[in-house]
C-alpha angles and dihedrals in degrees: 000000000000123000126211094242093120093061115116118257111280131185115282107277119247093210136051135184139191116247116196112236122235109283120262115194124319099297115140114263119264119192094224103040097035099047143044129219107231135179123255112221121200104213123206100155130043092237088071091065125086114271092230089058095049093046109036115203134188087226092059109042117167147156130248137179111245139189141148133218129196151144100293087331114231138099091307101024107093119252106229105170143018118201121206122187117200122177091256105029145018121225122203104198107206110215092180097057097027095043129190094325091062095047092045088054086061093052097093091053096044091050095040126115088206096066119060112211113208109205140154111237105347100191102099093035090054092046093054093047092049101047098036102037107013091244119149104207108222142177099026129166102210110202092200089060092043092052091052093048093051090050090048090053089053093045093243104116146055122217116266095032103119128192124224120238093245091053090047091054090050092054108106091212093065110018116335110127095023087057089058098046092048096049116126109252108275098015120119143164086267092060092054088054089048089055091051089053090047091052090054091050095044114024090182091067093114093048096066119107140232095041114250120223089253091053092051093046094047093047092047094049090057092064112019095083096044098090091050091048090048092059093045092051101042094060089056097053121092123214094267092051092047090058091047089049092054098044096042091048089055091048093047089054092059097034099104093024102069124071097196140010094281110095098146093134090065121086114281118266120253109265123232106274115250090236089064094049096092134131112279093021109131093197111140134188113265125224144178117235126189118209117197113220118206116241112280094014102094090090089060090053094048097039130197108331089348094297096135098049090045090055090050091050091050090051097059140034097239136101115247117199126191122190095227119183093346093052159171081202100195104049139075119203120209124192126185146071113345097249094046092048091051090048092051092047091052092050091050093048088048090058090052095055096034108105 
């Protein structure tokens, strides 16, 4: 895993954070031996970022924690901040002060196959990057998808039942106690809920400059545990699930970005590994399908209190995503095995024409 040691000298950071180190064995977490105190850099120019991030190379492949913040983040909600977690530093990339030039400097890394971006639920982040900066987010490890796949392996979960990031961090299998011992003094689960309430009350929260201590802490907490969670999850995924993780991550990235079923200009999807192409294996290619909903008909698809869409979800093994208040308002996105996606699309179209 790359470090940020090749980054140019920057002013001494005003903030630091503890990053949990990759797990070793089942020993109980200790705040000193299981974590590292690292600087938090607020980035306003590309020269403040590590060289290996700005110029991805097949000779230097590595993994980072990744997230975005914005004003009601989506295709139209302004992206204000990108967070990058390296093993020895956290970078808060300021899209407000650095502007388009700074975010475009991140484009090679965010589209690169050589840098794995660990993120929790990449759909809206990818949408904002695509529509606002023409960046096609690629090569993600989505912890929301990974969590679902691990539960599927253990027979615990149905498709389309997604975990929140806070609940993921509280899960003892993947973070749990290390999350508690690494918490910044004074922070708590309650504070994260307070920030969510604040964001609803003031959508411009991420636009304010200079960054407040709360803004820095909140942004940092969304990425500093991701590398630890990545290592805890990857050892629990079998070969079949690892392929699902890669292909679904790619489909999630383009979910809100495509307007039809033609996404040929995006990177190709990972093929089914030859080792999984054996007799009796029911593994099937996975796709993303976009269903256009006529104006005024989305209510018929969703149903009273969501009853209709829930019935459709229960009738097929595919994930069905609706834009909701952020939009797009006239499309339904379906991700899953080809036959299940076609089945879901047919059920949705049936609701449209059913009088």
